[in-house]
Amino acid sequence: MKKFYKYKKLIGIVCAIAIIGCTSIVSFAADPVAPDDVQSIQTGITTMYNSVASNFSFTNLVSFLGIAIGGCAILALGWFGLRKVISMIQTALKKGKVRV
């Protein structure tokens, strides 16, 4: 059993290569996509891209970033505030003193 610990990395690499090889074999064995399906996929992607590109603007990006950063700041301050309140309560229960 101790002999296998020596080759643990090699066995892991061989297993990873085998798993990658198996997934590629499965993907090559899949049925090819019909030309009609390719066109429907292309039109769907084009439609989605055009709708996103028409609604995208710099002001939308700035407002999204402002909302995201503001939300993160509120969560961080709330987390630290909650920790402070919990520590104040624990200190008051242990020592009988309230400290701010």
Coordinates of C-alpha atoms in Angstrom, one line a residue:
M1 CA 0.0 0.0 0.0
K2 CA 2.9 2.4 0.7
K3 CA 4.1 1.9 -2.9
F4 CA 1.0 3.7 -4.2
Y5 CA 1.5 6.8 -2.2
K6 CA 4.7 7.3 -4.2
Y7 CA 2.8 7.4 -7.5
K8 CA -0.3 9.3 -6.3
K9 CA 0.3 12.3 -8.5
L10 CA 1.0 10.2 -11.6
I11 CA -2.2 8.1 -11.0
G12 CA -4.2 11.3 -10.6
I13 CA -2.9 12.7 -13.9
V14 CA -3.5 9.5 -15.8
C15 CA -7.1 9.4 -14.4
A16 CA -7.7 13.0 -15.4
I17 CA -6.4 12.4 -18.9
A18 CA -8.6 9.3 -19.2
I19 CA -11.7 11.3 -18.1
I20 CA -10.9 14.1 -20.6
G21 CA -10.4 11.6 -23.3
C22 CA -13.7 9.9 -22.6
T23 CA -15.7 13.2 -22.8
S24 CA -14.1 14.0 -26.1
I25 CA -15.0 10.6 -27.5
V26 CA -18.6 11.1 -26.5
S27 CA -18.7 14.5 -28.1
F28 CA -17.3 13.2 -31.4
A29 CA -19.9 10.4 -31.3
A30 CA -22.8 12.8 -31.1
D31 CA -25.1 13.3 -34.0
P32 CA -24.1 16.2 -36.3
V33 CA -26.2 19.4 -36.2
A34 CA -28.5 19.8 -39.1
P35 CA -28.1 23.0 -41.3
D36 CA -31.6 24.2 -40.3
D37 CA -30.6 24.0 -36.6
V38 CA -27.4 26.0 -37.3
Q39 CA -29.4 28.7 -38.9
S40 CA -32.0 28.9 -36.1
I41 CA -29.2 29.1 -33.6
Q42 CA -27.5 31.9 -35.6
T43 CA -30.7 33.9 -35.9
G44 CA -31.4 33.4 -32.1
I45 CA -28.0 34.6 -31.2
T46 CA -28.2 37.6 -33.6
T47 CA -31.6 38.6 -32.2
M48 CA -30.4 38.4 -28.6
Y49 CA -27.2 40.4 -29.5
N50 CA -29.2 43.1 -31.2
S51 CA -31.6 43.4 -28.4
V52 CA -28.8 43.7 -25.8
A53 CA -26.8 46.1 -28.0
S54 CA -29.7 48.4 -28.6
N55 CA -30.5 48.7 -24.8
F56 CA -26.9 49.0 -23.7
S57 CA -25.5 52.4 -22.9
F58 CA -22.9 54.0 -20.7
T59 CA -25.5 55.4 -18.3
N60 CA -27.0 51.9 -17.8
L61 CA -23.5 50.5 -17.0
V62 CA -22.8 53.3 -14.5
S63 CA -26.1 52.8 -12.8
F64 CA -25.6 49.1 -12.6
L65 CA -22.2 49.5 -11.1
G66 CA -23.5 52.1 -8.6
I67 CA -26.2 49.8 -7.5
A68 CA -23.8 46.8 -7.1
I69 CA -21.2 48.8 -5.2
G70 CA -23.8 50.4 -3.0
G71 CA -25.4 47.1 -2.2
C72 CA -22.0 45.6 -1.4
A73 CA -21.1 48.5 0.9
I74 CA -24.4 48.2 2.7
L75 CA -23.9 44.4 3.2
A76 CA -20.3 45.0 4.5
L77 CA -21.3 47.7 6.9
G78 CA -24.2 45.6 8.1
W79 CA -21.9 42.7 8.7
F80 CA -19.5 44.7 10.8
G81 CA -22.4 46.4 12.7
L82 CA -23.9 43.0 13.5
R83 CA -20.6 41.7 14.7
K84 CA -20.2 44.8 16.9
V85 CA -23.7 44.4 18.4
I86 CA -23.1 40.7 19.1
S87 CA -19.8 41.4 20.8
M88 CA -21.4 44.2 22.9
I89 CA -24.1 41.8 24.0
Q90 CA -21.6 39.0 24.9
T91 CA -19.5 41.5 26.9
A92 CA -22.5 42.8 28.7
L93 CA -23.6 39.2 29.6
K94 CA -20.1 38.1 30.7
K95 CA -18.9 41.2 32.6
G96 CA -22.1 43.1 33.3
K97 CA -20.8 46.2 31.5
V98 CA -22.0 47.8 28.3
R99 CA -19.1 49.3 26.3
V100 CA -19.5 51.3 23.1

